[in-house]
PDB file of C-alpha atoms in Angstrom:
ATOM      1  CA  MET A1420    -151.681  29.377  93.590  1.00 47.00           C
ATOM      2  CA  ALA A1421    -150.585  32.773  92.367  1.00 51.00           C
ATOM      3  CA  PRO A1422    -152.419  35.633  94.097  1.00 78.00           C
ATOM      4  CA  GLY A1423    -154.232  37.254  91.219  1.00 93.00           C
ATOM      5  CA  LEU A1424    -154.340  37.293  87.470  1.00 97.00           C
ATOM      6  CA  ARG A1425    -151.757  38.921  85.222  1.00 97.00           C
ATOM      7  CA  LEU A1426    -152.868  40.217  81.846  1.00 97.00           C
ATOM      8  CA  SER A1427    -150.452  41.206  79.116  1.00 96.00           C
ATOM      9  CA  ARG A1428    -151.262  44.561  77.556  1.00 96.00           C
ATOM     10  CA  PRO A1429    -152.286  43.035  74.179  1.00 97.00           C
ATOM     11  CA  VAL A1430    -154.592  40.586  75.972  1.00 98.00           C
ATOM     12  CA  TYR A1431    -156.199  43.395  77.948  1.00 98.00           C
ATOM     13  CA  LEU A1432    -156.724  45.530  74.845  1.00 97.00           C
ATOM     14  CA  GLN A1433    -158.059  42.650  72.753  1.00 98.00           C
ATOM     15  CA  MET A1434    -160.412  41.520  75.510  1.00 98.00           C
ATOM     16  CA  VAL A1435    -161.887  44.954  76.173  1.00 98.00           C
ATOM     17  CA  GLY A1436    -162.014  45.760  72.454  1.00 98.00           C
ATOM     18  CA  HIS A1437    -163.897  42.552  71.759  1.00 98.00           C
ATOM     19  CA  CYS A1438    -166.430  43.394  74.462  1.00 98.00           C
ATOM     20  CA  TYR A1439    -167.059  46.804  72.869  1.00 98.00           C
ATOM     21  CA  ASP A1440    -167.307  45.218  69.422  1.00 98.00           C
ATOM     22  CA  ALA A1441    -169.944  42.816  70.734  1.00 98.00           C
ATOM     23  CA  LEU A1442    -172.290  45.584  71.896  1.00 97.00           C
ATOM     24  CA  PRO A1443    -175.235  45.648  72.323  1.00 97.00           C
ATOM     25  CA  ASP A1444    -174.698  41.980  73.229  1.00 97.00           C
ATOM     26  CA  GLU A1445    -172.450  40.668  75.958  1.00 96.00           C
ATOM     27  CA  GLY A1446    -168.998  39.825  74.616  1.00 97.00           C
ATOM     28  CA  CYS A1447    -167.121  36.742  75.728  1.00 98.00           C
ATOM     29  CA  GLY A1448    -163.972  34.753  75.189  1.00 98.00           C
ATOM     30  CA  LEU A1449    -161.252  32.686  76.787  1.00 98.00           C
ATOM     31  CA  LEU A1450    -157.833  33.502  78.192  1.00 98.00           C
ATOM     32  CA  GLY A1451    -154.782  31.336  77.555  1.00 98.00           C
ATOM     33  CA  GLY A1452    -151.563  31.442  79.484  1.00 98.00           C
ATOM     34  CA  ASP A1453    -149.332  29.934  82.118  1.00 97.00           C
ATOM     35  CA  ALA A1454    -151.425  28.369  84.858  1.00 94.00           C
ATOM     36  CA  ARG A1455    -148.527  28.309  87.365  1.00 94.00           C
ATOM     37  CA  THR A1456    -148.077  32.066  87.270  1.00 95.00           C
ATOM     38  CA  ALA A1457    -151.688  32.894  86.313  1.00 96.00           C
ATOM     39  CA  SER A1458    -150.352  35.005  83.459  1.00 97.00           C
ATOM     40  CA  ALA A1459    -152.658  35.394  80.473  1.00 98.00           C
ATOM     41  CA  SER A1460    -150.719  35.907  77.263  1.00 97.00           C
ATOM     42  CA  VAL A1461    -153.296  34.941  74.621  1.00 98.00           C
ATOM     43  CA  CYS A1462    -156.847  36.198  74.214  1.00 98.00           C
ATOM     44  CA  TYR A1463    -159.367  34.053  72.382  1.00 98.00           C
ATOM     45  CA  PRO A1464    -162.426  36.169  71.573  1.00 98.00           C
ATOM     46  CA  THR A1465    -165.406  33.961  70.769  1.00 98.00           C
ATOM     47  CA  ASP A1466    -168.903  34.443  69.454  1.00 97.00           C
ATOM     48  CA  ASN A1467    -171.613  34.799  72.047  1.00 97.00           C
ATOM     49  CA  LEU A1468    -174.006  32.149  70.797  1.00 95.00           C
ATOM     50  CA  ALA A1469    -176.750  33.551  73.020  1.00 95.00           C
ATOM     51  CA  HIS A1470    -176.612  36.857  71.062  1.00 96.00           C
ATOM     52  CA  SER A1471    -177.948  38.608  74.118  1.00 95.00           C
ATOM     53  CA  ALA A1472    -177.250  41.651  76.271  1.00 94.00           C
ATOM     54  CA  ARG A1473    -178.195  39.578  79.332  1.00 93.00           C
ATOM     55  CA  ILE A1474    -176.492  36.199  78.917  1.00 93.00           C
ATOM     56  CA  TYR A1475    -173.587  34.669  77.082  1.00 95.00           C
ATOM     57  CA  THR A1476    -172.628  31.273  75.744  1.00 95.00           C
ATOM     58  CA  VAL A1477    -169.085  30.661  74.531  1.00 96.00           C
ATOM     59  CA  ASP A1478    -169.141  29.041  71.085  1.00 95.00           C
ATOM     60  CA  PRO A1479    -168.167  25.418  71.846  1.00 93.00           C
ATOM     61  CA  ARG A1480    -166.238  25.016  68.588  1.00 93.00           C
ATOM     62  CA  ALA A1481    -164.228  28.135  69.310  1.00 95.00           C
ATOM     63  CA  TYR A1482    -163.497  26.767  72.780  1.00 95.00           C
ATOM     64  CA  LEU A1483    -162.187  23.524  71.280  1.00 95.00           C
ATOM     65  CA  ALA A1484    -159.992  25.472  68.849  1.00 96.00           C
ATOM     66  CA  ALA A1485    -158.701  27.681  71.671  1.00 97.00           C
ATOM     67  CA  ASP A1486    -157.979  24.659  73.858  1.00 94.00           C
ATOM     68  CA  ARG A1487    -155.952  23.049  71.093  1.00 94.00           C
ATOM     69  CA  ASP A1488    -154.106  26.232  70.252  1.00 97.00           C
ATOM     70  CA  ALA A1489    -153.209  26.801  73.892  1.00 96.00           C
ATOM     71  CA  GLU A1490    -151.958  23.246  74.241  1.00 93.00           C
ATOM     72  CA  ALA A1491    -149.844  23.594  71.079  1.00 95.00           C
ATOM     73  CA  ARG A1492    -148.240  26.682  72.615  1.00 97.00           C
ATOM     74  CA  GLY A1493    -147.556  24.862  75.874  1.00 96.00           C
ATOM     75  CA  LEU A1494    -150.215  26.958  77.593  1.00 96.00           C
ATOM     76  CA  ALA A1495    -153.580  26.283  79.195  1.00 94.00           C
ATOM     77  CA  ILE A1496    -156.983  27.904  79.179  1.00 96.00           C
ATOM     78  CA  LEU A1497    -156.865  29.955  82.379  1.00 97.00           C
ATOM     79  CA  GLY A1498    -160.387  31.241  82.390  1.00 97.00           C
ATOM     80  CA  VAL A1499    -163.177  33.060  80.682  1.00 97.00           C
ATOM     81  CA  PHE A1500    -164.087  36.700  80.279  1.00 98.00           C
ATOM     82  CA  HIS A1501    -167.396  38.290  79.483  1.00 97.00           C
ATOM     83  CA  SER A1502    -168.903  41.729  79.599  1.00 96.00           C
ATOM     84  CA  HIS A1503    -171.724  43.126  81.636  1.00 94.00           C
ATOM     85  CA  THR A1504    -173.187  45.807  79.459  1.00 94.00           C
ATOM     86  CA  HIS A1505    -175.241  47.638  82.075  1.00 91.00           C
ATOM     87  CA  THR A1506    -174.179  46.263  85.442  1.00 92.00           C
ATOM     88  CA  ASP A1507    -171.141  46.072  87.722  1.00 92.00           C
ATOM     89  CA  ALA A1508    -168.121  43.882  86.990  1.00 93.00           C
ATOM     90  CA  TYR A1509    -169.315  41.370  89.560  1.00 94.00           C
ATOM     91  CA  PRO A1510    -170.455  37.772  88.946  1.00 94.00           C
ATOM     92  CA  SER A1511    -174.206  37.403  88.636  1.00 91.00           C
ATOM     93  CA  PRO A1512    -176.067  34.443  90.149  1.00 90.00           C
ATOM     94  CA  THR A1513    -176.135  33.010  86.614  1.00 87.00           C
ATOM     95  CA  ASP A1514    -172.357  33.322  86.379  1.00 90.00           C
ATOM     96  CA  VAL A1515    -171.855  31.583  89.706  1.00 91.00           C
ATOM     97  CA  ALA A1516    -174.326  28.801  88.968  1.00 86.00           C
ATOM     98  CA  GLN A1517    -172.671  28.031  85.658  1.00 85.00           C
ATOM     99  CA  ALA A1518    -169.002  28.459  86.610  1.00 86.00           C
ATOM    100  CA  PRO A1519    -167.529  25.205  85.341  1.00 81.00           C
ATOM    101  CA  ASP A1520    -164.037  25.086  86.806  1.00 89.00           C
ATOM    102  CA  PRO A1521    -162.819  26.093  90.287  1.00 89.00           C
ATOM    103  CA  ASP A1522    -159.302  26.544  88.905  1.00 91.00           C
ATOM    104  CA  TRP A1523    -160.428  29.152  86.401  1.00 95.00           C
ATOM    105  CA  HIS A1524    -160.227  32.907  86.601  1.00 97.00           C
ATOM    106  CA  TYR A1525    -163.568  34.569  85.866  1.00 96.00           C
ATOM    107  CA  VAL A1526    -162.980  37.985  84.369  1.00 97.00           C
ATOM    108  CA  LEU A1527    -165.763  40.541  84.155  1.00 97.00           C
ATOM    109  CA  VAL A1528    -165.614  43.593  81.933  1.00 97.00           C
ATOM    110  CA  SER A1529    -168.226  46.170  82.854  1.00 96.00           C
ATOM    111  CA  LEU A1530    -169.125  48.606  80.097  1.00 96.00           C
ATOM    112  CA  ARG A1531    -171.711  50.415  82.171  1.00 95.00           C
ATOM    113  CA  ASP A1532    -169.620  53.537  82.702  1.00 96.00           C
ATOM    114  CA  ILE A1533    -167.596  55.655  80.291  1.00 94.00           C
ATOM    115  CA  ALA A1534    -164.401  53.745  81.060  1.00 96.00           C
ATOM    116  CA  PRO A1535    -164.344  49.928  81.100  1.00 97.00           C
ATOM    117  CA  VAL A1536    -163.894  48.224  84.475  1.00 97.00           C
ATOM    118  CA  VAL A1537    -162.056  44.890  84.539  1.00 97.00           C
ATOM    119  CA  ARG A1538    -162.155  42.662  87.619  1.00 97.00           C
ATOM    120  CA  SER A1539    -161.339  39.012  88.184  1.00 98.00           C
ATOM    121  CA  TYR A1540    -162.798  36.387  90.507  1.00 97.00           C
ATOM    122  CA  ARG A1541    -162.377  32.821  91.627  1.00 96.00           C
ATOM    123  CA  ILE A1542    -165.576  30.864  92.126  1.00 94.00           C
ATOM    124  CA  LEU A1543    -165.451  27.789  94.322  1.00 91.00           C
ATOM    125  CA  ASP A1544    -168.497  25.920  95.567  1.00 89.00           C
ATOM    126  CA  GLY A1545    -170.663  28.922  94.809  1.00 91.00           C
ATOM    127  CA  LYS A1546    -168.447  31.293  96.793  1.00 93.00           C
ATOM    128  CA  ILE A1547    -167.041  34.344  95.015  1.00 95.00           C
ATOM    129  CA  ARG A1548    -163.584  35.687  95.837  1.00 96.00           C
ATOM    130  CA  GLU A1549    -162.190  38.700  94.048  1.00 97.00           C
ATOM    131  CA  GLU A1550    -158.521  38.630  93.116  1.00 97.00           C
ATOM    132  CA  PRO A1551    -156.135  41.368  92.014  1.00 97.00           C
ATOM    133  CA  VAL A1552    -155.675  41.986  88.302  1.00 97.00           C
ATOM    134  CA  VAL A1553    -152.162  43.004  87.298  1.00 96.00           C
ATOM    135  CA  LEU A1554    -151.757  44.651  83.922  1.00 95.00           C
ATOM    136  CA  ASP A1555    -148.294  44.035  82.505  1.00 90.00           C
ATOM    137  CA  SER A1556    -146.645  46.879  80.662  1.00 80.00           C
ATOM    138  CA  GLN A1557    -146.055  44.756  77.536  1.00 70.00           C
TER     139      GLN A1557
ATOM    140  CA  MET B 166    -163.351   0.867  68.492  1.00 81.00           C
ATOM    141  CA  ALA B 167    -160.439   2.271  70.453  1.00 90.00           C
ATOM    142  CA  VAL B 168    -160.586   6.008  70.917  1.00 95.00           C
ATOM    143  CA  GLU B 169    -158.620   8.613  72.790  1.00 96.00           C
ATOM    144  CA  VAL B 170    -160.583  10.843  75.127  1.00 97.00           C
ATOM    145  CA  ARG B 171    -159.270  14.266  76.120  1.00 96.00           C
ATOM    146  CA  LEU B 172    -160.554  15.294  79.525  1.00 95.00           C
ATOM    147  CA  PRO B 173    -161.106  18.824  80.848  1.00 92.00           C
ATOM    148  CA  ASN B 174    -159.346  19.914  84.034  1.00 88.00           C
ATOM    149  CA  ILE B 175    -162.503  19.450  86.045  1.00 88.00           C
ATOM    150  CA  LEU B 176    -162.713  15.710  85.258  1.00 93.00           C
ATOM    151  CA  ARG B 177    -159.025  14.842  85.480  1.00 93.00           C
ATOM    152  CA  PRO B 178    -159.006  14.194  89.246  1.00 93.00           C
ATOM    153  CA  HIS B 179    -161.481  11.368  88.601  1.00 95.00           C
ATOM    154  CA  ALA B 180    -158.976   9.755  86.221  1.00 96.00           C
ATOM    155  CA  GLY B 181    -155.902   9.961  88.413  1.00 96.00           C
ATOM    156  CA  GLY B 182    -154.935  13.340  86.980  1.00 95.00           C
ATOM    157  CA  GLN B 183    -154.668  12.083  83.398  1.00 96.00           C
ATOM    158  CA  ALA B 184    -155.418  14.599  80.635  1.00 93.00           C
ATOM    159  CA  THR B 185    -156.026  11.867  78.066  1.00 95.00           C
ATOM    160  CA  VAL B 186    -157.363   8.355  78.513  1.00 97.00           C
ATOM    161  CA  SER B 187    -158.055   5.509  76.103  1.00 96.00           C
ATOM    162  CA  THR B 188    -161.344   3.705  75.994  1.00 94.00           C
ATOM    163  CA  VAL B 189    -163.601   1.775  73.640  1.00 93.00           C
ATOM    164  CA  GLY B 190    -167.043   2.122  72.107  1.00 95.00           C
ATOM    165  CA  SER B 191    -168.728   2.431  68.737  1.00 96.00           C
ATOM    166  CA  THR B 192    -170.847   5.465  69.645  1.00 96.00           C
ATOM    167  CA  ILE B 193    -170.356   8.477  71.900  1.00 96.00           C
ATOM    168  CA  GLY B 194    -172.917   6.995  74.277  1.00 95.00           C
ATOM    169  CA  GLU B 195    -170.850   3.823  74.593  1.00 96.00           C
ATOM    170  CA  VAL B 196    -167.635   5.771  75.015  1.00 96.00           C
ATOM    171  CA  LEU B 197    -169.104   7.850  77.839  1.00 95.00           C
ATOM    172  CA  LYS B 198    -170.547   4.735  79.462  1.00 94.00           C
ATOM    173  CA  ALA B 199    -167.153   3.029  79.322  1.00 95.00           C
ATOM    174  CA  LEU B 200    -165.537   6.115  80.831  1.00 95.00           C
ATOM    175  CA  VAL B 201    -167.935   6.131  83.764  1.00 94.00           C
ATOM    176  CA  ALA B 202    -167.447   2.377  84.250  1.00 94.00           C
ATOM    177  CA  GLU B 203    -163.706   2.884  84.507  1.00 96.00           C
ATOM    178  CA  TYR B 204    -163.843   6.181  86.382  1.00 96.00           C
ATOM    179  CA  PRO B 205    -167.014   6.142  88.515  1.00 94.00           C
ATOM    180  CA  GLY B 206    -166.328   9.672  89.785  1.00 93.00           C
ATOM    181  CA  MET B 207    -167.521  10.962  86.418  1.00 93.00           C
ATOM    182  CA  ALA B 208    -170.988   9.483  86.933  1.00 87.00           C
ATOM    183  CA  GLY B 209    -173.658  12.139  86.607  1.00 86.00           C
ATOM    184  CA  GLN B 210    -171.265  14.647  85.048  1.00 89.00           C
ATOM    185  CA  LEU B 211    -171.504  13.405  81.459  1.00 92.00           C
ATOM    186  CA  VAL B 212    -174.934  11.859  81.069  1.00 88.00           C
ATOM    187  CA  THR B 213    -178.075  12.694  83.034  1.00 88.00           C
ATOM    188  CA  GLU B 214    -180.190  10.176  84.914  1.00 85.00           C
ATOM    189  CA  THR B 215    -182.609  10.225  82.002  1.00 88.00           C
ATOM    190  CA  GLY B 216    -179.870   9.247  79.582  1.00 85.00           C
ATOM    191  CA  GLU B 217    -179.379  12.615  77.892  1.00 86.00           C
ATOM    192  CA  MET B 218    -176.036  14.275  77.417  1.00 88.00           C
ATOM    193  CA  HIS B 219    -175.464  16.660  80.309  1.00 88.00           C
ATOM    194  CA  LYS B 220    -176.110  20.257  79.261  1.00 85.00           C
ATOM    195  CA  PHE B 221    -173.005  21.491  81.065  1.00 87.00           C
ATOM    196  CA  VAL B 222    -170.587  19.539  78.889  1.00 92.00           C
ATOM    197  CA  ASN B 223    -169.724  19.673  75.222  1.00 94.00           C
ATOM    198  CA  VAL B 224    -168.465  16.524  73.526  1.00 96.00           C
ATOM    199  CA  TYR B 225    -166.638  16.529  70.225  1.00 96.00           C
ATOM    200  CA  VAL B 226    -165.528  13.822  67.813  1.00 96.00           C
ATOM    201  CA  ASN B 227    -162.373  15.193  66.288  1.00 94.00           C
ATOM    202  CA  ASP B 228    -163.531  18.736  65.345  1.00 87.00           C
ATOM    203  CA  ASP B 229    -167.275  18.220  65.469  1.00 93.00           C
ATOM    204  CA  ASP B 230    -169.653  18.971  68.317  1.00 93.00           C
ATOM    205  CA  VAL B 231    -171.814  15.859  68.683  1.00 95.00           C
ATOM    206  CA  ARG B 232    -174.881  17.992  69.459  1.00 91.00           C
ATOM    207  CA  TYR B 233    -174.857  18.865  65.759  1.00 91.00           C
ATOM    208  CA  LEU B 234    -174.341  15.237  64.745  1.00 94.00           C
ATOM    209  CA  ASP B 235    -176.289  12.375  66.315  1.00 93.00           C
ATOM    210  CA  LYS B 236    -175.633  13.304  69.954  1.00 92.00           C
ATOM    211  CA  LEU B 237    -175.052  10.142  71.990  1.00 94.00           C
ATOM    212  CA  ASP B 238    -175.651   8.000  68.876  1.00 95.00           C
ATOM    213  CA  THR B 239    -172.786   9.675  67.007  1.00 96.00           C
ATOM    214  CA  LYS B 240    -170.510   6.950  65.655  1.00 96.00           C
ATOM    215  CA  VAL B 241    -166.808   6.819  66.427  1.00 96.00           C
ATOM    216  CA  THR B 242    -164.145   4.850  64.619  1.00 95.00           C
ATOM    217  CA  ASP B 243    -160.699   3.586  65.525  1.00 94.00           C
ATOM    218  CA  GLY B 244    -158.271   6.406  66.062  1.00 91.00           C
ATOM    219  CA  ASP B 245    -160.882   9.113  66.611  1.00 95.00           C
ATOM    220  CA  THR B 246    -160.217  11.673  69.296  1.00 95.00           C
ATOM    221  CA  VAL B 247    -163.120  12.491  71.574  1.00 97.00           C
ATOM    222  CA  SER B 248    -162.799  15.782  73.457  1.00 96.00           C
ATOM    223  CA  ILE B 249    -164.869  16.780  76.455  1.00 96.00           C
ATOM    224  CA  LEU B 250    -165.020  20.410  77.534  1.00 95.00           C
ATOM    225  CA  PRO B 251    -167.287  22.227  79.951  1.00 92.00           C
ATOM    226  CA  ALA B 252    -170.036  24.375  78.495  1.00 92.00           C
ATOM    227  CA  VAL B 253    -169.155  27.977  79.309  1.00 94.00           C
ATOM    228  CA  ALA B 254    -172.051  30.327  79.821  1.00 93.00           C
ATOM    229  CA  GLY B 255    -173.451  32.894  82.208  1.00 90.00           C
ATOM    230  CA  GLY B 256    -174.798  36.362  82.160  1.00 78.00           C
ATOM    231  CA  GLY B 257    -175.258  39.741  83.727  1.00 64.00           C
ATOM    232  CA  PHE B 258    -178.629  39.084  85.290  1.00 60.00           C
TER     233      PHE B 258
END
């Protein structure tokens, strides 16, 4: 397992931009890429069906479309991102309880401060482990 | 009816690592039942003890989410693709 998550620059910008666009609600989406190297090269912004500043639900139809697109590109869905509009970039008890896949990377984008804060976690059996996020130059 | 079922990563270990399996059934309920019969490790992850579709999974027939069709009674026909994906949700509080 690669130590950490790599984000291409376009993925980073699209992800953070989508989270700002979603305000005042939480923004969410999926990350596609190479699971072996944990490199995210495609961002799939999705609607937050919960339309809430406190919780998010990834649109299931958008998830299906993203899954198919990633497969067609020879990629996989690596994980999910969502924003915390007024709290730290750290998984909430709700996030941990509903984390569906221990192989996924759970990316949090905190918009609490002036600058966005992006952090990534693995969640296994309810245990949270932060991992490095590497931002590629391209 | 013979249908292809696409499994999410989380369920693949229960099916010997396969991403796609073939099974039979004329409704989604029958397809899920047949899946559990063949791969008992999936028991409790697709359908609840009370017979409802588990809230942590989304099931699709081709492009359609069965929650917006007839749920477990949604009909499938030969050649349909059934996709199962985890429901992805959470929140800041």
